[in-house]
Amino acid sequence: MAAAVEESAPKRLKSDSCGGARGDDGDGETNGGPAVLSPVSGFKTERVLRDSAREKTVFVHGKMDEQEAVIILEKTPIRQDTLEDMLKASTLKLEMKNDIYSTYQLQAPPHLNEIKTTVICPATEKHVKKYLRQETFLIEESGDDYSAITLPYINSQSFSVQWVYNILEKKAEADRIVFEDPDPNVGFVLLPDFKWDQKQLDDLYLIAIAHRRDIKSLRDLTSDDLPLLKNIQKKGLEAIQKRYSIPPSKLRVYLHYQPSYYHLHVHFTSLDYEAPGCGVERAHLLSDVIQNLQADSHYYRSRTITFPLRADDALLLKFKEAGKL
Ligand code: M7G
C-alpha cells in the first residue's frame, strides 16, 4: 500500500503543434492549475512499443497533429489515504461467487482512478527506439574505446538536453524544484524525475542536475569533481530527508552509464523501489564513484566500463564495426 505525498496541483497544458504537449527541444512550461486540454485525445496509435501487465504500463508510438509522438500510460498505485473514499464511492460488478470467495470489477470514481501519462512530442526515432522492447547486449568499453567510438557517436547522435537547460534556467518545472544550490561549480538543482508522479513515497524518484555543463557523464569525472559530487550527495540527501522524511539509508543514489542525456545528473530513488535502470549493469552508486575517484583521479577515464545496449542502438553497430563485439 502506497504512503501518500502531499497533493500537488495538476498541470495546465499549453496548446502547440503537438496538441498541448512540449517536446524535448522546446521551451518548457511551469504552470499549475486544472488540466484544460487533452493533447492525447487526437493521438493516432501506430504501434505498441512495449507493455507490461505486471507494471501496468504501455508505451505507444503514434502521431499527434501529424507529428511523431510517444505516449507512456501507467496505472498509479492505490493510495492508503484515499482508500476509504474509493471503497465508499465505487460501484461493484460481481464476477463470481463461490463459498467465502467472490471477485468483482470495481469502478472507482475518476479522480481516484488516474493514469500517469507522459507525452513526448515531437518524438525522434531515438525516442521510439528507447522505449521499444529490445534484446540487449553487454558492451565492455575501455577508455580508448570511449575516445574512438563512443565520444564521436555521442557528439553526433545524443538526445537534446534542452529540457535540462530549461530546468537550470527556470524556464520549466521551476515550481517542482525541491532544492537548489546555485553555485556555478558545485551547485545543482534537485527535483522530481518525470517518472515519479509524487503521489506516494514508495516509488520516490528525484534527479539532481549539476549546474556545470561541461560534464557529459561518469567518463568525464576526475578527482577535481569530488567537491561537486560530495555536495550533491550531502545536500541532496539532506533536502530529501527534510522534505520527505526519508533517511539516507532508505535511498539509492546513483549515476547511469551510459546515460540517455549527456549532462551530469544523479538519480535518487527509494531503496524499496526497483527503478528502471537501477541494475548493476547500468547504475553506479554515487558513494562508490566518490571513493573510486578518491583512490584514483583517472579511474573513470581509464577503466573498462560495462553497460547494456539495445540490439538496434547505433552505438552497438559502431562497436560491432570496430570488431569489439
Ligand atoms: P538518464 O540516466 O540520462 O537516462 O536519466 P534514462 O532516461 O535512460 O534513465 C535521465 C533522467 O531524467 C531519467 O530518469 C528521466 O526519467 C528523467 N527525465 C527525462 N526528461 C526528458 C525529463 C524532464 O523533462 N523532466 C524531468 N523532471 N525529468 C526528466
mmCIF file of C-alpha atoms and ligand atoms in Angstrom:
data_model
loop_
_atom_site.group_PDB
_atom_site.id
_atom_site.type_symbol
_atom_site.label_atom_id
_atom_site.label_comp_id
_atom_site.label_asym_id
_atom_site.label_seq_id
_atom_site.Cartn_x
_atom_site.Cartn_y
_atom_site.Cartn_z
ATOM 1 C CA MET A 1 0.000 0.000 0.000
ATOM 2 C CA ALA A 2 1.412 3.360 -1.003
ATOM 3 C CA ALA A 3 2.069 6.090 1.568
ATOM 4 C CA ALA A 4 0.843 9.417 0.290
ATOM 5 C CA VAL A 5 2.715 12.608 -0.515
ATOM 6 C CA GLU A 6 1.104 15.985 -0.010
ATOM 7 C CA GLU A 7 -1.137 16.743 -3.016
ATOM 8 C CA SER A 8 0.396 18.901 -5.785
ATOM 9 C CA ALA A 9 -1.656 20.863 -8.309
ATOM 10 C CA PRO A 10 -2.251 19.200 -11.700
ATOM 11 C CA LYS A 11 -0.526 20.756 -14.715
ATOM 12 C CA ARG A 12 -2.186 23.054 -17.197
ATOM 13 C CA LEU A 13 -1.257 22.100 -20.724
ATOM 14 C CA LYS A 14 -0.417 24.704 -23.315
ATOM 15 C CA SER A 15 -1.612 24.192 -26.844
ATOM 16 C CA ASP A 16 1.062 23.961 -29.519
ATOM 17 C CA SER A 17 1.867 21.944 -32.629
ATOM 18 C CA CYS A 18 1.808 18.745 -30.567
ATOM 19 C CA GLY A 19 -1.719 19.378 -29.363
ATOM 20 C CA GLY A 20 -0.697 20.700 -25.969
ATOM 21 C CA ALA A 21 2.489 18.801 -25.151
ATOM 22 C CA ARG A 22 6.002 20.163 -25.296
ATOM 23 C CA GLY A 23 8.831 18.276 -26.922
ATOM 24 C CA ASP A 24 12.347 17.804 -25.610
ATOM 25 C CA ASP A 25 13.692 20.634 -27.682
ATOM 26 C CA GLY A 26 11.197 23.362 -26.925
ATOM 27 C CA ASP A 27 10.779 25.795 -24.113
ATOM 28 C CA GLY A 28 9.326 24.269 -21.031
ATOM 29 C CA GLU A 29 6.218 25.252 -19.172
ATOM 30 C CA THR A 30 5.748 25.575 -15.463
ATOM 31 C CA ASN A 31 2.092 26.438 -14.939
ATOM 32 C CA GLY A 32 -0.005 24.816 -12.271
ATOM 33 C CA GLY A 33 -3.808 24.701 -12.152
ATOM 34 C CA PRO A 34 -6.533 22.495 -13.558
ATOM 35 C CA ALA A 35 -6.000 20.441 -16.725
ATOM 36 C CA VAL A 36 -7.750 22.218 -19.615
ATOM 37 C CA LEU A 37 -6.699 20.414 -22.797
ATOM 38 C CA SER A 38 -6.247 16.810 -23.681
ATOM 39 C CA PRO A 39 -3.308 16.537 -26.061
ATOM 40 C CA VAL A 40 -3.773 12.780 -26.260
ATOM 41 C CA SER A 41 -7.384 12.800 -27.483
ATOM 42 C CA GLY A 42 -6.191 13.241 -31.082
ATOM 43 C CA PHE A 43 -3.410 10.683 -30.716
ATOM 44 C CA LYS A 44 -3.363 8.152 -33.550
ATOM 45 C CA THR A 45 -1.799 4.895 -32.432
ATOM 46 C CA GLU A 46 0.727 3.310 -34.780
ATOM 47 C CA ARG A 47 2.124 0.547 -32.597
ATOM 48 C CA VAL A 48 2.678 -0.535 -29.042
ATOM 49 C CA LEU A 49 6.397 -0.330 -28.369
ATOM 50 C CA ARG A 50 6.313 -2.120 -25.042
ATOM 51 C CA ASP A 51 3.785 -3.102 -22.405
ATOM 52 C CA SER A 52 3.871 -4.828 -19.083
ATOM 53 C CA ALA A 53 0.878 -6.347 -17.312
ATOM 54 C CA ARG A 54 2.905 -6.535 -14.084
ATOM 55 C CA GLU A 55 3.989 -2.887 -14.166
ATOM 56 C CA LYS A 56 0.664 -1.812 -15.673
ATOM 57 C CA THR A 57 2.353 0.351 -18.266
ATOM 58 C CA VAL A 58 2.136 0.727 -22.010
ATOM 59 C CA PHE A 59 4.482 2.666 -24.326
ATOM 60 C CA VAL A 60 2.804 3.655 -27.578
ATOM 61 C CA HIS A 61 4.174 5.194 -30.770
ATOM 62 C CA GLY A 62 1.793 7.273 -32.854
ATOM 63 C CA LYS A 63 1.003 10.652 -34.351
ATOM 64 C CA MET A 64 -0.356 13.823 -32.777
ATOM 65 C CA ASP A 65 -1.285 16.577 -35.231
ATOM 66 C CA GLU A 66 0.854 14.846 -37.887
ATOM 67 C CA GLN A 67 3.896 14.857 -35.576
ATOM 68 C CA GLU A 68 5.657 11.732 -34.337
ATOM 69 C CA ALA A 69 4.795 11.120 -30.693
ATOM 70 C CA VAL A 70 5.324 8.612 -27.917
ATOM 71 C CA ILE A 71 2.914 8.333 -25.008
ATOM 72 C CA ILE A 72 3.505 6.362 -21.851
ATOM 73 C CA LEU A 73 0.488 5.309 -19.791
ATOM 74 C CA GLU A 74 0.950 3.952 -16.306
ATOM 75 C CA LYS A 75 -1.676 2.931 -13.768
ATOM 76 C CA THR A 76 -0.715 4.506 -10.452
ATOM 77 C CA PRO A 77 -0.539 2.655 -7.130
ATOM 78 C CA ILE A 78 -3.578 2.545 -4.859
ATOM 79 C CA ARG A 79 -3.042 5.081 -2.086
ATOM 80 C CA GLN A 80 -3.680 4.485 1.573
ATOM 81 C CA ASP A 81 -5.040 7.987 2.192
ATOM 82 C CA THR A 82 -7.761 7.705 -0.481
ATOM 83 C CA LEU A 83 -8.628 4.043 0.050
ATOM 84 C CA GLU A 84 -11.638 4.656 2.255
ATOM 85 C CA ASP A 85 -13.083 7.253 -0.145
ATOM 86 C CA MET A 86 -12.506 4.915 -3.062
ATOM 87 C CA LEU A 87 -14.297 1.993 -1.455
ATOM 88 C CA LYS A 88 -17.196 4.215 -0.428
ATOM 89 C CA ALA A 89 -17.664 5.912 -3.785
ATOM 90 C CA SER A 90 -17.091 2.974 -6.150
ATOM 91 C CA THR A 91 -19.567 0.703 -7.834
ATOM 92 C CA LEU A 92 -19.009 -3.043 -7.830
ATOM 93 C CA LYS A 93 -19.873 -5.579 -10.519
ATOM 94 C CA LEU A 94 -19.913 -9.157 -9.286
ATOM 95 C CA GLU A 95 -17.814 -11.536 -11.403
ATOM 96 C CA MET A 96 -18.140 -14.744 -9.431
ATOM 97 C CA LYS A 97 -19.058 -16.041 -6.006
ATOM 98 C CA ASN A 98 -18.088 -19.381 -4.510
ATOM 99 C CA ASP A 99 -18.428 -20.174 -0.812
ATOM 100 C CA ILE A 100 -16.472 -17.466 1.064
ATOM 101 C CA TYR A 101 -14.791 -16.204 -2.141
ATOM 102 C CA SER A 102 -16.069 -13.542 -4.510
ATOM 103 C CA THR A 103 -14.425 -11.381 -7.175
ATOM 104 C CA TYR A 104 -15.654 -8.060 -8.548
ATOM 105 C CA GLN A 105 -14.854 -5.383 -11.086
ATOM 106 C CA LEU A 106 -14.605 -2.204 -9.056
ATOM 107 C CA GLN A 107 -15.310 1.066 -10.843
ATOM 108 C CA ALA A 108 -13.582 3.828 -8.902
ATOM 109 C CA PRO A 109 -14.605 7.490 -9.286
ATOM 110 C CA PRO A 110 -12.455 9.178 -11.983
ATOM 111 C CA HIS A 111 -10.449 11.334 -9.556
ATOM 112 C CA LEU A 112 -9.284 8.212 -7.733
ATOM 113 C CA ASN A 113 -8.561 6.275 -10.894
ATOM 114 C CA GLU A 114 -5.816 8.302 -12.553
ATOM 115 C CA ILE A 115 -3.379 7.114 -15.187
ATOM 116 C CA LYS A 116 0.005 8.841 -15.199
ATOM 117 C CA THR A 117 0.574 9.945 -18.780
ATOM 118 C CA THR A 118 3.850 11.088 -20.294
ATOM 119 C CA VAL A 119 3.817 12.644 -23.770
ATOM 120 C CA ILE A 120 6.940 13.090 -25.897
ATOM 121 C CA CYS A 121 6.156 15.163 -28.965
ATOM 122 C CA PRO A 122 7.723 15.693 -31.383
ATOM 123 C CA ALA A 123 9.477 12.391 -30.705
ATOM 124 C CA THR A 124 12.643 11.449 -32.563
ATOM 125 C CA GLU A 125 13.454 7.996 -33.905
ATOM 126 C CA LYS A 126 15.809 7.639 -30.935
ATOM 127 C CA HIS A 127 12.909 8.137 -28.510
ATOM 128 C CA VAL A 128 10.932 5.430 -30.304
ATOM 129 C CA LYS A 129 13.914 3.067 -30.073
ATOM 130 C CA LYS A 130 14.475 3.919 -26.397
ATOM 131 C CA TYR A 131 11.031 2.603 -25.500
ATOM 132 C CA LEU A 132 10.859 -0.325 -27.931
ATOM 133 C CA ARG A 133 11.277 -3.694 -26.240
ATOM 134 C CA GLN A 134 14.594 -4.950 -27.462
ATOM 135 C CA GLU A 135 17.137 -7.627 -26.861
ATOM 136 C CA THR A 136 20.143 -6.112 -25.058
ATOM 137 C CA PHE A 137 23.847 -6.894 -25.158
ATOM 138 C CA LEU A 138 26.632 -6.026 -22.734
ATOM 139 C CA ILE A 139 29.437 -3.886 -24.080
ATOM 140 C CA GLU A 140 32.852 -3.585 -22.451
ATOM 141 C CA GLU A 141 34.141 -0.114 -23.231
ATOM 142 C CA SER A 142 37.791 0.705 -22.487
ATOM 143 C CA GLY A 143 38.966 4.298 -22.073
ATOM 144 C CA ASP A 144 40.326 4.138 -25.644
ATOM 145 C CA ASP A 145 37.025 2.744 -26.969
ATOM 146 C CA TYR A 146 35.290 5.700 -25.376
ATOM 147 C CA SER A 147 37.510 8.210 -27.211
ATOM 148 C CA ALA A 148 37.487 6.342 -30.523
ATOM 149 C CA ILE A 149 33.925 5.023 -30.711
ATOM 150 C CA THR A 150 31.548 6.351 -28.061
ATOM 151 C CA LEU A 151 32.513 10.013 -27.842
ATOM 152 C CA PRO A 152 32.218 10.725 -31.604
ATOM 153 C CA TYR A 153 28.875 8.898 -31.543
ATOM 154 C CA ILE A 154 27.595 10.924 -28.562
ATOM 155 C CA ASN A 155 28.678 14.166 -30.214
ATOM 156 C CA SER A 156 26.726 13.348 -33.357
ATOM 157 C CA GLN A 157 23.714 11.429 -32.078
ATOM 158 C CA SER A 158 22.746 12.068 -28.487
ATOM 159 C CA PHE A 159 19.368 13.304 -27.222
ATOM 160 C CA SER A 160 18.942 17.039 -26.865
ATOM 161 C CA VAL A 161 19.481 18.278 -23.300
ATOM 162 C CA GLN A 162 17.320 21.350 -23.877
ATOM 163 C CA TRP A 163 14.932 20.116 -21.161
ATOM 164 C CA VAL A 164 17.876 20.137 -18.716
ATOM 165 C CA TYR A 165 18.818 23.717 -19.607
ATOM 166 C CA ASN A 166 15.136 24.708 -19.244
ATOM 167 C CA ILE A 167 15.231 23.387 -15.673
ATOM 168 C CA LEU A 168 18.539 25.073 -14.828
ATOM 169 C CA GLU A 169 17.301 28.375 -16.294
ATOM 170 C CA LYS A 170 13.867 28.085 -14.576
ATOM 171 C CA LYS A 171 12.075 28.023 -17.935
ATOM 172 C CA ALA A 172 10.421 24.725 -17.000
ATOM 173 C CA GLU A 173 9.475 22.835 -13.852
ATOM 174 C CA ALA A 174 10.598 25.750 -11.634
ATOM 175 C CA ASP A 175 7.638 25.099 -9.351
ATOM 176 C CA ARG A 176 8.785 21.494 -8.862
ATOM 177 C CA ILE A 177 12.275 22.278 -7.565
ATOM 178 C CA VAL A 178 12.841 20.649 -4.182
ATOM 179 C CA PHE A 179 16.262 22.167 -3.547
ATOM 180 C CA GLU A 180 18.823 24.282 -5.355
ATOM 181 C CA ASP A 181 22.426 25.159 -4.663
ATOM 182 C CA PRO A 182 23.071 27.932 -7.219
ATOM 183 C CA ASP A 183 26.879 27.760 -7.062
ATOM 184 C CA PRO A 184 28.130 27.503 -10.685
ATOM 185 C CA ASN A 185 30.863 24.983 -9.785
ATOM 186 C CA VAL A 186 29.402 22.711 -7.140
ATOM 187 C CA GLY A 187 25.733 23.692 -7.367
ATOM 188 C CA PHE A 188 22.780 21.664 -8.650
ATOM 189 C CA VAL A 189 19.006 21.557 -8.918
ATOM 190 C CA LEU A 190 17.123 18.712 -7.207
ATOM 191 C CA LEU A 191 13.617 17.953 -8.492
ATOM 192 C CA PRO A 192 11.220 15.053 -9.067
ATOM 193 C CA ASP A 193 12.103 12.893 -12.033
ATOM 194 C CA PHE A 194 9.286 12.873 -14.571
ATOM 195 C CA LYS A 195 8.869 9.142 -13.945
ATOM 196 C CA TRP A 196 7.541 9.944 -10.435
ATOM 197 C CA ASP A 197 4.020 11.326 -10.038
ATOM 198 C CA GLN A 198 4.774 12.388 -6.437
ATOM 199 C CA LYS A 199 1.552 10.824 -5.168
ATOM 200 C CA GLN A 200 3.266 8.250 -2.936
ATOM 201 C CA LEU A 201 6.722 7.805 -1.451
ATOM 202 C CA ASP A 202 7.130 4.120 -2.358
ATOM 203 C CA ASP A 203 8.416 4.961 -5.821
ATOM 204 C CA LEU A 204 10.165 8.228 -4.896
ATOM 205 C CA TYR A 205 12.441 9.319 -7.737
ATOM 206 C CA LEU A 206 14.320 12.614 -7.878
ATOM 207 C CA ILE A 207 17.215 13.801 -10.005
ATOM 208 C CA ALA A 208 19.985 16.215 -9.117
ATOM 209 C CA ILE A 209 21.149 18.135 -12.191
ATOM 210 C CA ALA A 210 24.564 19.825 -11.982
ATOM 211 C CA HIS A 211 24.767 23.495 -12.950
ATOM 212 C CA ARG A 212 28.043 22.752 -14.711
ATOM 213 C CA ARG A 213 27.514 21.991 -18.378
ATOM 214 C CA ASP A 214 30.933 20.531 -19.190
ATOM 215 C CA ILE A 215 30.498 17.052 -17.699
ATOM 216 C CA LYS A 216 28.802 14.623 -20.057
ATOM 217 C CA SER A 217 28.849 11.529 -17.898
ATOM 218 C CA LEU A 218 30.723 9.345 -15.428
ATOM 219 C CA ARG A 219 33.519 9.027 -18.017
ATOM 220 C CA ASP A 220 34.453 12.707 -17.712
ATOM 221 C CA LEU A 221 34.773 12.715 -13.914
ATOM 222 C CA THR A 222 38.127 13.158 -12.166
ATOM 223 C CA SER A 223 39.061 13.921 -8.561
ATOM 224 C CA ASP A 224 38.667 17.632 -9.441
ATOM 225 C CA ASP A 225 34.919 16.960 -9.480
ATOM 226 C CA LEU A 226 34.818 15.500 -5.964
ATOM 227 C CA PRO A 227 33.571 18.744 -4.360
ATOM 228 C CA LEU A 228 30.626 18.741 -6.782
ATOM 229 C CA LEU A 229 29.798 15.063 -6.224
ATOM 230 C CA LYS A 230 30.117 15.347 -2.438
ATOM 231 C CA ASN A 231 27.945 18.446 -2.448
ATOM 232 C CA ILE A 232 25.214 16.665 -4.460
ATOM 233 C CA GLN A 233 25.402 13.701 -2.104
ATOM 234 C CA LYS A 234 25.312 15.708 1.131
ATOM 235 C CA LYS A 235 22.809 18.418 0.237
ATOM 236 C CA GLY A 236 20.638 16.130 -1.911
ATOM 237 C CA LEU A 237 20.227 13.643 0.943
ATOM 238 C CA GLU A 238 19.599 16.443 3.448
ATOM 239 C CA ALA A 239 16.940 18.028 1.229
ATOM 240 C CA ILE A 240 15.127 14.702 0.749
ATOM 241 C CA GLN A 241 15.232 13.976 4.483
ATOM 242 C CA LYS A 242 13.823 17.450 5.166
ATOM 243 C CA ARG A 243 11.065 17.388 2.520
ATOM 244 C CA TYR A 244 10.007 13.727 2.585
ATOM 245 C CA SER A 245 11.356 12.479 5.964
ATOM 246 C CA ILE A 246 13.256 9.702 4.200
ATOM 247 C CA PRO A 247 16.696 8.969 5.698
ATOM 248 C CA PRO A 248 19.805 8.373 3.536
ATOM 249 C CA SER A 249 19.722 4.667 4.500
ATOM 250 C CA LYS A 250 16.460 4.296 2.517
ATOM 251 C CA LEU A 251 17.751 5.881 -0.701
ATOM 252 C CA ARG A 252 19.632 4.510 -3.704
ATOM 253 C CA VAL A 253 21.803 7.317 -5.121
ATOM 254 C CA TYR A 254 23.499 6.593 -8.440
ATOM 255 C CA LEU A 255 24.628 7.646 -11.899
ATOM 256 C CA HIS A 256 23.809 5.818 -15.098
ATOM 257 C CA TYR A 257 26.430 4.729 -17.586
ATOM 258 C CA GLN A 258 25.550 5.129 -20.402
ATOM 259 C CA PRO A 259 23.021 7.821 -19.546
ATOM 260 C CA SER A 260 20.366 8.827 -22.063
ATOM 261 C CA TYR A 261 21.111 12.520 -21.535
ATOM 262 C CA TYR A 262 24.749 13.640 -21.538
ATOM 263 C CA HIS A 263 24.672 16.315 -18.849
ATOM 264 C CA LEU A 264 25.796 15.267 -15.373
ATOM 265 C CA HIS A 265 22.859 14.221 -13.198
ATOM 266 C CA VAL A 266 22.408 11.892 -10.234
ATOM 267 C CA HIS A 267 19.388 9.640 -9.573
ATOM 268 C CA PHE A 268 17.867 9.455 -6.066
ATOM 269 C CA THR A 269 15.354 6.606 -5.767
ATOM 270 C CA SER A 270 13.624 4.863 -2.902
ATOM 271 C CA LEU A 271 15.579 1.764 -1.888
ATOM 272 C CA ASP A 272 12.322 -0.219 -1.847
ATOM 273 C CA TYR A 273 11.566 0.707 -5.464
ATOM 274 C CA GLU A 274 13.166 -1.232 -8.298
ATOM 275 C CA ALA A 275 13.517 1.744 -10.587
ATOM 276 C CA PRO A 276 14.152 1.024 -14.278
ATOM 277 C CA GLY A 277 17.922 1.132 -14.825
ATOM 278 C CA CYS A 278 18.949 0.519 -11.207
ATOM 279 C CA GLY A 279 20.615 -2.822 -12.002
ATOM 280 C CA VAL A 280 24.367 -3.435 -11.676
ATOM 281 C CA GLU A 281 24.922 -3.229 -15.429
ATOM 282 C CA ARG A 282 23.913 0.429 -15.587
ATOM 283 C CA ALA A 283 23.818 2.043 -12.137
ATOM 284 C CA HIS A 284 26.956 3.279 -10.336
ATOM 285 C CA LEU A 285 26.401 4.207 -6.687
ATOM 286 C CA LEU A 286 27.468 7.785 -6.029
ATOM 287 C CA SER A 287 29.293 6.714 -2.859
ATOM 288 C CA ASP A 288 31.348 4.190 -4.896
ATOM 289 C CA VAL A 289 32.073 6.809 -7.558
ATOM 290 C CA ILE A 290 33.353 9.206 -4.897
ATOM 291 C CA GLN A 291 35.574 6.557 -3.318
ATOM 292 C CA ASN A 292 36.949 5.376 -6.664
ATOM 293 C CA LEU A 293 37.888 8.934 -7.620
ATOM 294 C CA GLN A 294 39.489 9.454 -4.218
ATOM 295 C CA ALA A 295 41.631 6.367 -4.818
ATOM 296 C CA ASP A 296 42.457 7.205 -8.451
ATOM 297 C CA SER A 297 41.697 10.555 -10.059
ATOM 298 C CA HIS A 298 41.522 8.967 -13.533
ATOM 299 C CA TYR A 299 39.567 5.874 -12.511
ATOM 300 C CA TYR A 300 36.628 6.550 -14.831
ATOM 301 C CA ARG A 301 38.773 7.931 -17.643
ATOM 302 C CA SER A 302 40.866 4.794 -17.928
ATOM 303 C CA ARG A 303 38.956 1.774 -16.707
ATOM 304 C CA THR A 304 36.819 -0.550 -18.795
ATOM 305 C CA ILE A 305 33.154 0.095 -18.061
ATOM 306 C CA THR A 306 30.447 -2.438 -18.876
ATOM 307 C CA PHE A 307 26.963 -1.340 -19.940
ATOM 308 C CA PRO A 308 23.981 -2.705 -21.861
ATOM 309 C CA LEU A 309 22.927 -1.578 -25.328
ATOM 310 C CA ARG A 310 19.766 -2.440 -27.211
ATOM 311 C CA ALA A 311 20.027 -4.525 -30.357
ATOM 312 C CA ASP A 312 19.146 -1.649 -32.673
ATOM 313 C CA ASP A 313 21.243 1.002 -30.906
ATOM 314 C CA ALA A 314 23.517 2.669 -33.442
ATOM 315 C CA LEU A 315 26.305 2.656 -30.855
ATOM 316 C CA LEU A 316 26.137 -1.151 -30.758
ATOM 317 C CA LEU A 317 26.671 -1.171 -34.505
ATOM 318 C CA LYS A 318 29.746 1.082 -34.082
ATOM 319 C CA PHE A 319 31.215 -1.383 -31.557
ATOM 320 C CA LYS A 320 30.463 -4.252 -33.959
ATOM 321 C CA GLU A 321 32.088 -2.417 -36.858
ATOM 322 C CA ALA A 322 35.161 -1.854 -34.699
ATOM 323 C CA GLY A 323 35.300 -5.614 -34.044
ATOM 324 C CA LYS A 324 34.562 -5.138 -30.355
ATOM 325 C CA LEU A 325 31.514 -7.430 -30.175
HETATM 326 P P1 M7G B 1 19.406 9.075 -17.799
HETATM 327 O O1 M7G B 1 20.277 8.231 -16.953
HETATM 328 O O2 M7G B 1 20.087 10.082 -18.696
HETATM 329 O O3 M7G B 1 18.505 8.217 -18.754
HETATM 330 O O4 M7G B 1 18.418 9.803 -16.814
HETATM 331 P P2 M7G B 1 17.261 7.261 -18.608
HETATM 332 O O5 M7G B 1 16.058 8.098 -19.026
HETATM 333 O O6 M7G B 1 17.529 6.197 -19.644
HETATM 334 O O7 M7G B 1 17.218 6.768 -17.212
HETATM 335 C C1 M7G B 1 17.659 10.910 -17.148
HETATM 336 C C2 M7G B 1 16.539 11.007 -16.149
HETATM 337 O O8 M7G B 1 15.850 12.204 -16.385
HETATM 338 C C3 M7G B 1 15.531 9.868 -16.291
HETATM 339 O O9 M7G B 1 15.299 9.284 -15.026
HETATM 340 C C4 M7G B 1 14.296 10.553 -16.883
HETATM 341 O O10 M7G B 1 13.080 9.963 -16.434
HETATM 342 C C5 M7G B 1 14.444 11.967 -16.395
HETATM 343 N N1 M7G B 1 13.836 12.972 -17.304
HETATM 344 C C6 M7G B 1 13.887 12.966 -18.650
HETATM 345 N N2 M7G B 1 13.243 14.065 -19.117
HETATM 346 C C7 M7G B 1 13.128 14.412 -20.533
HETATM 347 C C8 M7G B 1 12.799 14.790 -18.049
HETATM 348 C C9 M7G B 1 12.099 16.029 -17.923
HETATM 349 O O11 M7G B 1 11.735 16.718 -18.881
HETATM 350 N N3 M7G B 1 11.851 16.441 -16.645
HETATM 351 C C10 M7G B 1 12.225 15.688 -15.542
HETATM 352 N N4 M7G B 1 11.928 16.165 -14.336
HETATM 353 N N5 M7G B 1 12.894 14.526 -15.646
HETATM 354 C C11 M7G B 1 13.183 14.079 -16.891
#
